[in-house]
Amino acid sequence: MNILILGGGGREHSIAWAVKQNPKCDRLIVAPGNAGIAGIAECAALDIENGDQVAEFAAQNAVDFVIIGPEAPLAAGVADRLRAAGILCFGPSQAAARLEASKSFTKEICAASGAPTAAWARFTDAEAAKEYIRAKGAPIVVKADGLAAGKGVIVAMREEAALAAVEEMFSGAFGAAGAEVVIEEFMEGEEASFFVLCDGENVLPIGTAQDHKRVGEGDTGPNTGGMGAYSPAPVMSAEVEARAMEEIIRPTIAEMARRGTPYQGVLYAGLMIREGRPRLVEYNVRFGDPECQVLMMRLGAQAFDLMQAAAEGRLEGRRVNWAEDHALTVVMAAKGYPGAYQKGSEIRGLDQLPEDSHHMVFHAGTAEREGRLEANGGRVLNVTARGGSLREARDRAYGMVDRIDWPEGFFRRDIGWRAL
Ligand code: AMP
Ligand code: GLY
């Protein structure tokens, strides 16, 4: 099969790595890709949020299957456009992608399907929102309704911070995403990410993970896109996973189908678990980044068969073949991230590292210039390893990190600390 993957980060590198190992893969194209992806696939310059352009490219290149990595093309309806052109595609329709693109939509689905989540209210007016905050008190959580590149959530431990967040959102700090604001109850507990594949009707769990959102060791400093992750998440015991499936995931999928907008693709549930009881924090309609990297490391080539089965409506009765393994990824980022950082510094030493089913450096933001590998983003490398235990996976990953020569980069030394 000729396969096109949309995206150009560590998530897409890991998907390409897994797909490439599957004997069904003939030609592999990634748009736009990055310097690491270029080592295993063709890279194409495409505007991946433009459905017409993607569909035309897919037709010209006899692409049989498109896998959509990030949320923006999904929210823009690229999957709909491809399916209308008769091209098989992994990823939800624009209507189903509202599970990520609108927080109030997700809350409505929770209300309609009985899925447990934080108590909430929605506002289009700052005064009413502030009144609600004063009535409820802190801690409280303020969220821009729309997509805000992971920055639209303020967990306010003090009332003043919540009031300031409301001011900021209604003053346009998050553009259209903040025209509507959701305010919700602060939930206590331990967070975990739960990934399931859906074919519109059937649901297949494909793993759990925990990430590290704060930039600094000990979970300090500002939030980032994620500084590392590991899989599985110990808090997601078989019992918690079963409850999440029965109380949250299946009711959501059934409600989406009932509304005539069935969900197809990967559904990523952010859960808060307390005393064995999971509640929904949020949905994402794509793989997490860097959670995807640890999932792909554990799933390998079967990830492709499962994504294809989801896209073709054939998930019923499918199973995942699990090794009793663990995977861990360490994000190496450019100094300054998540604030301002420089691009263009040289990265050395990657060619000395092992690349096999237990060791991979996925590229998140790199470019090649005149034979040099350069940093080309905030999050730059995802150093990923697999092992029989989490400790073994961690030791392997840091063993690689320590051999990478990149003085302009930094990383957290404590990925996995909670589980270890
Ligand atoms: P989100 O973008 O919705 O995942 O929110 C980002 C982060 O904010 C989550 O991963 C949680 O750590 C935190 N968060 C969001 N909503 C809540 C809530 N209701 N209670 C506690 N923490 C929350
Ligand atoms: N690592 C969090 C996310 O992908 O949303």
Short mmCIF file of C-alpha atoms and ligand atoms in Angstrom, two decimals:
data_model
loop_
_atom_site.label_atom_id
_atom_site.label_comp_id
_atom_site.label_asym_id
_atom_site.label_seq_id
_atom_site.Cartn_x
_atom_site.Cartn_y
_atom_site.Cartn_z
CA MET A 1 0.00 0.00 0.00
CA ASN A 2 1.01 3.60 -0.55
CA ILE A 3 0.61 5.45 2.72
CA LEU A 4 0.56 9.17 3.47
CA ILE A 5 0.99 10.45 7.02
CA LEU A 6 0.12 14.09 7.77
CA GLY A 7 2.29 15.88 10.33
CA GLY A 8 5.92 16.54 11.07
CA GLY A 9 6.66 15.95 14.75
CA GLY A 10 7.85 13.15 17.01
CA ARG A 11 4.36 11.67 16.97
CA GLU A 12 4.44 11.33 13.20
CA HIS A 13 8.01 10.03 13.21
CA SER A 14 6.97 7.24 15.56
CA ILE A 15 3.87 6.41 13.49
CA ALA A 16 6.01 6.33 10.33
CA TRP A 17 8.54 4.08 12.10
CA ALA A 18 5.82 1.58 13.07
CA VAL A 19 4.09 1.70 9.65
CA LYS A 20 7.38 1.22 7.83
CA GLN A 21 7.95 -2.09 9.63
CA ASN A 22 4.68 -3.50 8.33
CA PRO A 23 5.09 -5.61 5.18
CA LYS A 24 1.93 -4.02 3.74
CA CYS A 25 3.76 -0.71 3.41
CA ASP A 26 5.14 -0.12 -0.09
CA ARG A 27 5.60 3.62 -0.44
CA LEU A 28 5.59 5.88 2.64
CA ILE A 29 5.18 9.66 2.35
CA VAL A 30 5.01 12.09 5.28
CA ALA A 31 3.90 15.70 4.88
CA PRO A 32 5.66 17.85 5.86
CA GLY A 33 7.91 15.46 7.81
CA ASN A 34 11.27 16.46 9.35
CA ALA A 35 14.94 15.50 9.15
CA GLY A 36 14.47 12.27 11.11
CA ILE A 37 11.42 11.21 9.13
CA ALA A 38 13.36 11.84 5.91
CA GLY A 39 15.57 8.89 6.89
CA ILE A 40 12.68 6.42 6.56
CA ALA A 41 10.11 8.07 4.27
CA GLU A 42 9.68 10.57 1.46
CA CYS A 43 8.80 14.03 2.76
CA ALA A 44 6.36 16.25 0.85
CA ALA A 45 5.71 19.96 1.32
CA LEU A 46 1.93 20.24 1.62
CA ASP A 47 -0.51 22.54 3.38
CA ILE A 48 -1.93 19.73 5.52
CA GLU A 49 -4.90 21.81 6.68
CA ASN A 50 -6.05 22.27 3.08
CA GLY A 51 -8.29 19.28 2.27
CA ASP A 52 -8.35 19.97 -1.47
CA GLN A 53 -4.58 20.08 -1.68
CA VAL A 54 -4.17 16.89 0.38
CA ALA A 55 -6.82 15.02 -1.65
CA GLU A 56 -5.24 16.12 -4.93
CA PHE A 57 -1.77 15.06 -3.77
CA ALA A 58 -3.12 11.69 -2.58
CA ALA A 59 -4.81 11.05 -5.93
CA GLN A 60 -1.73 12.04 -7.94
CA ASN A 61 0.49 9.74 -5.89
CA ALA A 62 -1.88 6.74 -5.83
CA VAL A 63 -2.10 6.93 -2.03
CA ASP A 64 -4.23 4.10 -0.59
CA PHE A 65 -4.39 5.25 3.01
CA VAL A 66 -3.95 8.56 4.82
CA ILE A 67 -3.14 8.74 8.55
CA ILE A 68 -3.78 12.16 10.08
CA GLY A 69 -1.46 12.99 13.00
CA PRO A 70 -2.37 16.42 14.46
CA GLU A 71 -5.73 17.91 15.44
CA ALA A 72 -5.70 20.97 13.16
CA PRO A 73 -6.35 19.10 9.88
CA LEU A 74 -9.03 17.03 11.62
CA ALA A 75 -10.78 20.15 12.93
CA ALA A 76 -10.47 21.62 9.42
CA GLY A 77 -12.34 18.66 7.88
CA VAL A 78 -9.46 17.10 5.94
CA ALA A 79 -10.69 13.56 6.77
CA ASP A 80 -14.14 14.40 5.33
CA ARG A 81 -12.58 15.76 2.17
CA LEU A 82 -10.45 12.62 1.68
CA ARG A 83 -13.34 10.24 2.30
CA ALA A 84 -15.50 12.20 -0.14
CA ALA A 85 -12.76 11.57 -2.72
CA GLY A 86 -12.90 7.85 -1.94
CA ILE A 87 -9.56 7.78 -0.12
CA LEU A 88 -9.28 5.62 2.99
CA CYS A 89 -8.38 7.76 5.96
CA PHE A 90 -7.59 7.28 9.66
CA GLY A 91 -9.04 10.13 11.71
CA PRO A 92 -12.41 11.54 12.68
CA SER A 93 -14.71 13.76 10.65
CA GLN A 94 -14.85 17.47 11.38
CA ALA A 95 -18.13 16.89 13.26
CA ALA A 96 -16.59 14.16 15.45
CA ALA A 97 -13.37 16.17 15.94
CA ARG A 98 -15.45 18.61 18.01
CA LEU A 99 -14.66 16.27 20.92
CA GLU A 100 -11.34 18.11 20.99
CA ALA A 101 -12.17 21.34 19.18
CA SER A 102 -14.91 22.40 21.62
CA LYS A 103 -14.74 21.80 25.36
CA SER A 104 -18.42 22.67 25.84
CA PHE A 105 -19.36 20.14 23.13
CA THR A 106 -17.48 17.43 25.06
CA LYS A 107 -19.29 18.44 28.23
CA GLU A 108 -22.64 18.13 26.41
CA ILE A 109 -21.68 14.65 25.24
CA CYS A 110 -20.74 13.73 28.82
CA ALA A 111 -24.09 15.03 30.07
CA ALA A 112 -26.01 13.14 27.38
CA SER A 113 -24.11 9.88 27.90
CA GLY A 114 -23.69 10.00 31.67
CA ALA A 115 -19.87 9.99 31.52
CA PRO A 116 -18.39 11.29 34.80
CA THR A 117 -16.52 14.59 34.50
CA ALA A 118 -16.01 17.82 36.47
CA ALA A 119 -19.10 19.99 37.16
CA TRP A 120 -19.06 22.88 34.69
CA ALA A 121 -20.73 25.95 33.25
CA ARG A 122 -20.19 27.87 30.03
CA PHE A 123 -20.00 31.63 29.53
CA THR A 124 -19.87 34.10 26.68
CA ASP A 125 -19.75 37.08 29.02
CA ALA A 126 -16.96 38.03 31.45
CA GLU A 127 -19.18 39.43 34.22
CA ALA A 128 -21.32 36.30 34.48
CA ALA A 129 -18.18 34.15 34.45
CA LYS A 130 -16.63 36.17 37.28
CA GLU A 131 -19.79 35.98 39.33
CA TYR A 132 -19.73 32.19 38.96
CA ILE A 133 -16.08 32.06 40.07
CA ARG A 134 -16.80 34.21 43.11
CA ALA A 135 -19.73 31.97 44.03
CA LYS A 136 -17.73 28.74 43.64
CA GLY A 137 -14.34 29.89 45.00
CA ALA A 138 -10.91 28.44 44.24
CA PRO A 139 -9.38 26.12 43.26
CA ILE A 140 -11.23 26.27 39.97
CA VAL A 141 -10.37 25.68 36.30
CA VAL A 142 -10.90 28.17 33.46
CA LYS A 143 -10.75 26.93 29.85
CA ALA A 144 -11.01 28.61 26.47
CA ASP A 145 -13.64 26.61 24.59
CA GLY A 146 -11.73 26.14 21.33
CA LEU A 147 -8.33 24.86 20.20
CA ALA A 148 -5.58 26.95 21.79
CA ALA A 149 -2.52 24.79 21.13
CA GLY A 150 -2.61 23.39 24.65
CA LYS A 151 -2.44 26.83 26.26
CA GLY A 152 -6.12 27.55 26.88
CA VAL A 153 -6.41 25.91 30.31
CA ILE A 154 -5.77 27.78 33.56
CA VAL A 155 -5.85 25.70 36.73
CA ALA A 156 -6.35 28.50 39.28
CA MET A 157 -5.45 27.74 42.87
CA ARG A 158 -6.55 31.26 43.88
CA GLU A 159 -9.73 33.14 42.97
CA GLU A 160 -7.77 36.18 41.65
CA ALA A 161 -5.94 33.97 39.15
CA ALA A 162 -9.25 32.60 37.86
CA LEU A 163 -10.71 36.11 37.52
CA ALA A 164 -7.59 37.26 35.66
CA ALA A 165 -7.82 34.25 33.32
CA VAL A 166 -11.41 35.17 32.47
CA GLU A 167 -10.35 38.77 31.73
CA GLU A 168 -7.53 37.53 29.52
CA MET A 169 -9.68 35.09 27.56
CA PHE A 170 -12.47 37.55 26.88
CA SER A 171 -9.94 40.20 25.88
CA GLY A 172 -8.98 37.95 22.95
CA ALA A 173 -5.70 36.45 24.21
CA PHE A 174 -6.73 33.12 22.65
CA GLY A 175 -8.48 34.55 19.61
CA ALA A 176 -11.72 32.90 18.59
CA ALA A 177 -10.93 29.93 20.86
CA GLY A 178 -11.64 32.14 23.88
CA ALA A 179 -14.93 33.70 22.72
CA GLU A 180 -16.61 31.11 24.88
CA VAL A 181 -15.20 30.02 28.23
CA VAL A 182 -15.85 26.85 30.22
CA ILE A 183 -15.37 27.01 33.97
CA GLU A 184 -15.16 23.78 35.85
CA GLU A 185 -14.66 22.14 39.19
CA PHE A 186 -11.04 21.37 40.13
CA MET A 187 -10.62 17.59 40.24
CA GLU A 188 -8.07 15.98 42.51
CA GLY A 189 -6.37 12.69 41.79
CA GLU A 190 -3.75 11.19 39.51
CA GLU A 191 -3.86 11.83 35.78
CA ALA A 192 -3.42 9.25 33.07
CA SER A 193 -3.93 9.07 29.32
CA PHE A 194 -6.02 6.27 27.86
CA PHE A 195 -5.93 5.52 24.12
CA VAL A 196 -8.59 3.62 22.21
CA LEU A 197 -9.14 3.00 18.52
CA CYS A 198 -12.70 3.38 17.22
CA ASP A 199 -14.27 2.37 13.92
CA GLY A 200 -17.52 4.27 14.49
CA GLU A 201 -19.02 1.51 16.58
CA ASN A 202 -16.40 -0.81 18.05
CA VAL A 203 -13.70 0.24 20.50
CA LEU A 204 -10.26 -1.29 21.07
CA PRO A 205 -8.01 -0.11 23.93
CA ILE A 206 -4.42 0.26 22.70
CA GLY A 207 -2.60 1.39 25.79
CA THR A 208 -2.17 3.83 28.62
CA ALA A 209 0.48 6.43 29.34
CA GLN A 210 1.44 9.24 31.65
CA ASP A 211 3.17 12.37 30.51
CA HIS A 212 5.04 15.19 32.26
CA LYS A 213 3.52 18.53 31.32
CA ARG A 214 5.67 20.85 33.44
CA VAL A 215 9.01 21.96 32.08
CA GLY A 216 11.00 21.43 35.29
CA GLU A 217 12.05 18.46 37.39
CA GLY A 218 9.67 17.62 40.22
CA ASP A 219 6.79 18.93 38.06
CA THR A 220 7.68 22.59 38.47
CA GLY A 221 7.59 25.59 36.14
CA PRO A 222 5.30 26.38 33.21
CA ASN A 223 3.27 23.86 31.24
CA THR A 224 4.66 22.46 27.99
CA GLY A 225 3.38 20.14 25.28
CA GLY A 226 4.98 17.33 27.31
CA MET A 227 8.57 16.70 28.46
CA GLY A 228 8.41 12.92 28.53
CA ALA A 229 6.07 9.98 28.86
CA TYR A 230 5.93 6.33 29.75
CA SER A 231 3.60 3.43 29.09
CA PRO A 232 1.80 1.65 30.69
CA ALA A 233 0.50 3.95 33.43
CA PRO A 234 0.43 2.00 36.71
CA VAL A 235 -2.64 3.93 37.96
CA MET A 236 -4.60 2.45 35.03
CA SER A 237 -5.15 -0.97 36.60
CA ALA A 238 -7.36 -3.48 34.78
CA GLU A 239 -10.26 -2.41 37.01
CA VAL A 240 -9.80 1.31 36.33
CA GLU A 241 -9.46 0.62 32.60
CA ALA A 242 -12.66 -1.46 32.62
CA ARG A 243 -14.52 1.34 34.42
CA ALA A 244 -13.21 3.94 31.99
CA MET A 245 -14.39 1.80 29.06
CA GLU A 246 -17.86 1.16 30.48
CA GLU A 247 -18.55 4.54 32.07
CA ILE A 248 -16.78 6.98 29.74
CA ILE A 249 -15.53 5.61 26.40
CA ARG A 250 -18.36 3.31 25.27
CA PRO A 251 -21.12 5.78 26.22
CA THR A 252 -19.29 8.54 24.31
CA ILE A 253 -18.89 6.42 21.17
CA ALA A 254 -22.53 5.32 21.37
CA GLU A 255 -23.70 8.94 21.78
CA MET A 256 -21.61 10.11 18.81
CA ALA A 257 -23.11 7.33 16.65
CA ARG A 258 -26.63 8.13 17.87
CA ARG A 259 -26.13 11.74 16.75
CA GLY A 260 -25.17 10.64 13.27
CA THR A 261 -21.52 11.66 13.73
CA PRO A 262 -19.80 8.33 14.45
CA TYR A 263 -16.25 8.53 15.75
CA GLN A 264 -13.47 6.88 13.73
CA GLY A 265 -9.81 7.16 14.63
CA VAL A 266 -7.90 7.25 17.88
CA LEU A 267 -9.63 8.73 20.89
CA TYR A 268 -7.31 9.94 23.63
CA ALA A 269 -9.04 10.32 26.97
CA GLY A 270 -7.30 12.40 29.62
CA LEU A 271 -8.52 10.92 32.90
CA MET A 272 -8.34 11.95 36.55
CA ILE A 273 -8.33 8.90 38.81
CA ARG A 274 -9.16 9.03 42.46
CA GLU A 275 -9.79 6.01 44.67
CA GLY A 276 -10.11 3.79 41.63
CA ARG A 277 -12.71 6.02 39.98
CA PRO A 278 -11.85 7.62 36.62
CA ARG A 279 -13.38 10.92 35.52
CA LEU A 280 -12.88 12.60 32.16
CA VAL A 281 -10.63 15.68 32.04
CA GLU A 282 -10.71 16.06 28.27
CA TYR A 283 -10.73 14.26 24.96
CA ASN A 284 -8.22 14.62 22.16
CA VAL A 285 -9.04 13.27 18.71
CA ARG A 286 -5.45 12.23 17.87
CA PHE A 287 -2.52 10.52 19.51
CA GLY A 288 -0.76 12.44 22.27
CA ASP A 289 2.70 13.78 21.61
CA PRO A 290 4.96 12.36 23.16
CA GLU A 291 2.57 9.61 24.39
CA CYS A 292 2.32 8.24 20.85
CA GLN A 293 6.05 7.59 20.78
CA VAL A 294 5.86 5.15 23.71
CA LEU A 295 2.71 3.50 22.35
CA MET A 296 4.28 2.95 18.92
CA MET A 297 7.43 1.58 20.52
CA ARG A 298 5.28 -1.02 22.31
CA LEU A 299 2.89 -1.81 19.44
CA GLY A 300 5.36 -1.89 16.54
CA ALA A 301 4.12 -2.98 13.11
CA GLN A 302 0.67 -4.12 14.34
CA ALA A 303 -0.19 -0.44 14.92
CA PHE A 304 -0.65 -0.15 11.18
CA ASP A 305 -3.03 -3.14 10.91
CA LEU A 306 -5.10 -1.76 13.79
CA MET A 307 -5.33 1.75 12.31
CA GLN A 308 -6.33 0.27 8.96
CA ALA A 309 -8.98 -1.92 10.64
CA ALA A 310 -10.38 1.16 12.42
CA ALA A 311 -10.56 3.10 9.16
CA GLU A 312 -12.26 0.19 7.38
CA GLY A 313 -14.82 -0.47 10.14
CA ARG A 314 -13.30 -3.86 11.01
CA LEU A 315 -12.32 -3.50 14.65
CA GLU A 316 -14.83 -6.02 15.99
CA GLY A 317 -13.02 -8.93 17.61
CA ARG A 318 -9.55 -7.41 17.06
CA ARG A 319 -6.96 -7.78 19.78
CA VAL A 320 -3.65 -6.19 20.58
CA ASN A 321 -0.67 -8.52 21.02
CA TRP A 322 1.10 -7.22 24.09
CA ALA A 323 4.57 -8.11 25.23
CA GLU A 324 4.82 -7.56 28.98
CA ASP A 325 6.93 -4.50 28.27
CA HIS A 326 7.38 -0.86 29.18
CA ALA A 327 8.46 2.13 27.15
CA LEU A 328 9.69 5.57 28.15
CA THR A 329 10.55 8.67 26.18
CA VAL A 330 12.61 11.70 27.22
CA VAL A 331 11.97 14.95 25.36
CA MET A 332 15.05 17.03 24.57
CA ALA A 333 14.04 20.65 24.03
CA ALA A 334 15.81 23.85 23.00
CA LYS A 335 16.89 25.98 26.00
CA GLY A 336 14.20 28.58 26.64
CA TYR A 337 11.27 26.34 25.70
CA PRO A 338 8.31 26.73 26.35
CA GLY A 339 9.26 30.42 26.10
CA ALA A 340 11.43 31.94 23.38
CA TYR A 341 14.21 29.71 22.04
CA GLN A 342 16.72 29.71 19.22
CA LYS A 343 16.67 27.51 16.15
CA GLY A 344 19.65 26.31 14.17
CA SER A 345 21.98 24.87 16.83
CA GLU A 346 23.81 21.72 15.78
CA ILE A 347 23.02 18.29 17.25
CA ARG A 348 25.78 15.67 17.19
CA GLY A 349 26.16 12.05 18.18
CA LEU A 350 22.87 10.56 16.97
CA ASP A 351 24.61 8.34 14.41
CA GLN A 352 26.43 6.56 17.27
CA LEU A 353 23.18 5.43 18.91
CA PRO A 354 21.40 2.09 18.47
CA GLU A 355 18.23 2.05 16.35
CA ASP A 356 16.19 -1.09 16.89
CA SER A 357 12.95 -2.33 18.43
CA HIS A 358 14.20 -1.24 21.87
CA HIS A 359 15.94 2.06 21.08
CA MET A 360 14.81 4.93 18.86
CA VAL A 361 15.43 8.64 18.75
CA PHE A 362 12.31 10.14 17.21
CA HIS A 363 12.74 13.61 15.76
CA ALA A 364 10.22 16.23 16.86
CA GLY A 365 11.74 19.42 15.47
CA THR A 366 14.88 18.97 13.37
CA ALA A 367 16.15 20.06 9.97
CA GLU A 368 19.19 19.10 7.95
CA ARG A 369 21.31 21.89 6.54
CA GLU A 370 24.49 21.23 4.59
CA GLY A 371 24.89 17.82 6.15
CA ARG A 372 24.40 19.13 9.72
CA LEU A 373 21.48 18.15 11.89
CA GLU A 374 19.95 21.27 13.43
CA ALA A 375 17.31 22.03 16.04
CA ASN A 376 14.28 23.46 14.32
CA GLY A 377 11.68 23.73 17.08
CA GLY A 378 11.02 23.89 20.83
CA ARG A 379 10.71 20.18 21.41
CA VAL A 380 13.45 18.69 19.26
CA LEU A 381 14.16 15.00 20.04
CA ASN A 382 12.22 12.19 21.73
CA VAL A 383 14.72 9.67 23.04
CA THR A 384 12.67 6.50 23.42
CA ALA A 385 13.42 3.03 24.77
CA ARG A 386 11.62 -0.18 25.62
CA GLY A 387 12.42 -2.72 28.30
CA GLY A 388 11.10 -5.55 30.42
CA SER A 389 10.56 -3.08 33.26
CA LEU A 390 10.04 0.65 33.41
CA ARG A 391 13.41 1.00 35.11
CA GLU A 392 15.13 -0.82 32.26
CA ALA A 393 13.36 1.34 29.67
CA ARG A 394 14.34 4.47 31.60
CA ASP A 395 17.98 3.45 31.97
CA ARG A 396 18.19 2.71 28.25
CA ALA A 397 16.59 6.03 27.31
CA TYR A 398 18.87 8.11 29.56
CA GLY A 399 21.84 6.05 28.38
CA MET A 400 21.13 7.41 24.90
CA VAL A 401 20.38 10.96 26.10
CA ASP A 402 23.79 11.10 27.75
CA ARG A 403 25.51 10.30 24.45
CA ILE A 404 23.81 13.10 22.52
CA ASP A 405 26.01 16.14 22.06
CA TRP A 406 23.73 19.17 22.02
CA PRO A 407 24.80 21.93 24.45
CA GLU A 408 21.88 24.17 23.44
CA GLY A 409 19.33 21.57 24.55
CA PHE A 410 17.91 20.49 27.92
CA PHE A 411 15.74 17.70 29.31
CA ARG A 412 14.20 16.46 32.53
CA ARG A 413 16.19 13.84 34.44
CA ASP A 414 13.14 12.52 36.31
CA ILE A 415 10.83 11.12 33.63
CA GLY A 416 8.95 8.19 35.17
CA TRP A 417 9.60 9.26 38.77
CA ARG A 418 6.01 8.81 39.89
CA ALA A 419 5.89 5.19 38.72
CA LEU A 420 9.41 4.35 39.90
P1 AMP B 1 -6.52 19.99 29.21
O1 AMP B 1 -5.92 20.84 28.12
O2 AMP B 1 -7.99 20.05 29.31
O3 AMP B 1 -5.91 18.61 29.25
O4 AMP B 1 -5.95 20.61 30.54
C1 AMP B 1 -4.59 20.68 30.77
C2 AMP B 1 -4.30 20.17 32.14
O5 AMP B 1 -5.01 20.96 33.11
C3 AMP B 1 -4.79 18.76 32.40
O6 AMP B 1 -3.90 17.80 31.96
C4 AMP B 1 -4.91 18.76 33.89
O7 AMP B 1 -3.64 18.61 34.50
C5 AMP B 1 -5.39 20.14 34.19
N1 AMP B 1 -6.85 20.16 34.31
C6 AMP B 1 -7.76 20.39 33.34
N2 AMP B 1 -9.01 20.33 33.84
C7 AMP B 1 -8.90 20.07 35.15
C8 AMP B 1 -9.84 19.91 36.23
N3 AMP B 1 -11.16 20.02 36.04
N4 AMP B 1 -9.35 19.64 37.44
C9 AMP B 1 -8.02 19.55 37.67
N5 AMP B 1 -7.08 19.70 36.71
C10 AMP B 1 -7.52 19.96 35.46
N1 GLY B 2 1.09 15.42 25.44
C1 GLY B 2 -0.20 15.99 25.47
C2 GLY B 2 -0.89 16.10 24.18
O1 GLY B 2 -0.48 15.60 23.16
O2 GLY B 2 -1.96 16.70 24.17
#
